[in-house]
Backbone as a chain_set.jsonl record, in Angstrom:
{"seq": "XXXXXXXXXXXXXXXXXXXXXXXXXXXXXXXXXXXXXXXXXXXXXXXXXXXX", "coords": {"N": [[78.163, 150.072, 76.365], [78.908, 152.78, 76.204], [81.157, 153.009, 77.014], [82.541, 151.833, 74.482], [81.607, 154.018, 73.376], [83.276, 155.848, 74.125], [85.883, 154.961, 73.695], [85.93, 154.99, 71.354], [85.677, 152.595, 69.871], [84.462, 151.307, 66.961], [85.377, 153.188, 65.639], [88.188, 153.273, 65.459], [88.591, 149.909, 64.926], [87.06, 149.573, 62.493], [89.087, 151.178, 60.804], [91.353, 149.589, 61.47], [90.688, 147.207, 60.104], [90.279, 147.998, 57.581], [92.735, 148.73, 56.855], [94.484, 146.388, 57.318], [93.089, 145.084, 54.968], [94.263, 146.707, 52.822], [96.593, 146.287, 52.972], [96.558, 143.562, 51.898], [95.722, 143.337, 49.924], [97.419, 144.901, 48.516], [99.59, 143.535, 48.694], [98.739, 141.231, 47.36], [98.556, 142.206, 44.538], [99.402, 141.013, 41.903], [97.964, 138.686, 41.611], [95.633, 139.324, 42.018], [95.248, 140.909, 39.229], [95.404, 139.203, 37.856], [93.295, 137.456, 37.694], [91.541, 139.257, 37.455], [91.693, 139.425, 34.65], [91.326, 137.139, 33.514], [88.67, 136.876, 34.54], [87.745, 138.714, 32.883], [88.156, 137.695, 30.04], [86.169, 135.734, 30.212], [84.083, 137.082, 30.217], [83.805, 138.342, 28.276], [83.992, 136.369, 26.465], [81.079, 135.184, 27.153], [79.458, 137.407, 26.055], [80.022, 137.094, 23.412], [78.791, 134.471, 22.454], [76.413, 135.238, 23.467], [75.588, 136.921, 21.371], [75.432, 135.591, 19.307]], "CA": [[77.997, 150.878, 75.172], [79.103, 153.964, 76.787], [82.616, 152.636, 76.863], [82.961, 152.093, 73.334], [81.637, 154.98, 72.035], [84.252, 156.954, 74.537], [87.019, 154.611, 73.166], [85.582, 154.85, 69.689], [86.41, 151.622, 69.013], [84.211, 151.091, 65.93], [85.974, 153.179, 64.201], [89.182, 152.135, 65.542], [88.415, 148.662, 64.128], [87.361, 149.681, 60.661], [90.654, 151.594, 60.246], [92.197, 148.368, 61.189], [89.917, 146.352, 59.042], [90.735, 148.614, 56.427], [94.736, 148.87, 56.796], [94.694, 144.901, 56.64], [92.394, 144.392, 53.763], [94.325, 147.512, 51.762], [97.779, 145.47, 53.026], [96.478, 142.298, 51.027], [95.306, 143.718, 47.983], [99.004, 145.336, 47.782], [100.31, 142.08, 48.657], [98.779, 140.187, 45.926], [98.024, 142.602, 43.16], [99.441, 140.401, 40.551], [97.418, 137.802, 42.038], [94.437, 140.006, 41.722], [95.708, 141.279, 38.037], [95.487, 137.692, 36.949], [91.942, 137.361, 38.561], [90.868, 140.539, 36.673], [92.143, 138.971, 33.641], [90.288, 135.872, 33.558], [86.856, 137.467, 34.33], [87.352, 140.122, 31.594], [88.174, 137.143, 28.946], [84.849, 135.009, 30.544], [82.915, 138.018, 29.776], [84.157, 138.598, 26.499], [83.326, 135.241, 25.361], [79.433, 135.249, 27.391], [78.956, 138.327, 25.388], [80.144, 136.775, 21.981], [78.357, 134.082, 22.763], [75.108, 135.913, 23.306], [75.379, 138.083, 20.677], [74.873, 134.72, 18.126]], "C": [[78.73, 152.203, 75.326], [80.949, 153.87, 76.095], [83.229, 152.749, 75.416], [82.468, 153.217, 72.541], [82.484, 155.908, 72.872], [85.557, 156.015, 73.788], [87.032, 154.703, 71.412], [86.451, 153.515, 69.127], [85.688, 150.942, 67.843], [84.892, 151.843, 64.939], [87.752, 153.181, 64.574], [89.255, 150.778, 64.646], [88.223, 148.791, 62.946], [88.462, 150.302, 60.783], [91.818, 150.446, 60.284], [92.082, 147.315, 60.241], [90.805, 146.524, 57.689], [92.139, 148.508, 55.625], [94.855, 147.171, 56.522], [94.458, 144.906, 55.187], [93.491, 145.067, 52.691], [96.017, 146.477, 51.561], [97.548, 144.453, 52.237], [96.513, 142.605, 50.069], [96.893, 143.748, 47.456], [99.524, 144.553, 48.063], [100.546, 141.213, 47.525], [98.277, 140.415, 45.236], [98.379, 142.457, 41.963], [98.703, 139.593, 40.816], [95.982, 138.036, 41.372], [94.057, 140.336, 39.918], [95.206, 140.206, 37.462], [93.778, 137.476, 36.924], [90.877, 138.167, 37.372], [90.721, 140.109, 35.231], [91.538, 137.524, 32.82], [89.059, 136.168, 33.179], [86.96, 138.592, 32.782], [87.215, 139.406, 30.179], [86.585, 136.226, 28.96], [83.659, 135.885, 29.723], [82.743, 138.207, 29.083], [83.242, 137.49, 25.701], [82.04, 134.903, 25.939], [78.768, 135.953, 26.234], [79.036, 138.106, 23.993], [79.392, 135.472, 22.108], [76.816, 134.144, 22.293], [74.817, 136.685, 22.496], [75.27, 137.39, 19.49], [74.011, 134.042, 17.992]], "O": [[79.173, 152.65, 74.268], [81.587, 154.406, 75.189], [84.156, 153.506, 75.127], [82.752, 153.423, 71.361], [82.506, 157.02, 72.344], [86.312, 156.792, 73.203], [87.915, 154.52, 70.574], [87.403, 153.406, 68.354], [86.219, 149.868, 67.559], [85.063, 151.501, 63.769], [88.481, 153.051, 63.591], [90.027, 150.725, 63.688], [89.002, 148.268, 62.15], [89.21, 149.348, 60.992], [92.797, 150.323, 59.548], [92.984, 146.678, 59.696], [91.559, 145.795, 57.044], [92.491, 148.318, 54.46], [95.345, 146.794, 55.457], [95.333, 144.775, 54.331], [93.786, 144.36, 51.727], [96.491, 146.077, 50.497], [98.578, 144.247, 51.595], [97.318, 142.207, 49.227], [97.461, 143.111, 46.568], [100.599, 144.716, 47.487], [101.518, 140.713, 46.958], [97.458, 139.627, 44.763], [98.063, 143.191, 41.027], [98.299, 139.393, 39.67], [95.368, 137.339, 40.564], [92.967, 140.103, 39.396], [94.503, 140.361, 36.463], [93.226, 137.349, 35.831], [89.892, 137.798, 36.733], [89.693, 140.407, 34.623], [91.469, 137.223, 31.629], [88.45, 135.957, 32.131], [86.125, 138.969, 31.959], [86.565, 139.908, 29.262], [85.94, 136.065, 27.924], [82.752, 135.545, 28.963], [81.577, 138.379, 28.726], [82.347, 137.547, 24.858], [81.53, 134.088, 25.171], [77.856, 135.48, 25.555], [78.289, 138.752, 23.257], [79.437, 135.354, 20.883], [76.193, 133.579, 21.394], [73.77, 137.31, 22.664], [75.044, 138.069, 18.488], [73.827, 133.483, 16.911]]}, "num_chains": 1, "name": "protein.A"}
């Protein structure tokens, strides 16, 4: 335990975590776009839907 909290490698690792995950997003943020785009029309039509 000692060890890692002198190497601080928890937060080492989230910053790596982080730098990946943020690398994907900007990888495939038309991917994501599309994604976004979908759910927002799903929702649309739940809510019209529910609202008859």
């Amino acid at each position: 335990m000692k060890c890692k909290q002198d190497t601080k490698l928890a937060t080492v690792l989230l910053r790596l975590e982080t730098q990946i995950q943020n690398d994907y997003i900007e990888q495939n943020a038309a991917g994501f776009a599309e994604i976004k785009k979908d759910q927002g029309a799903v929702i649309k039509s739940a809510n019209a839907a529910l609202a008859n």
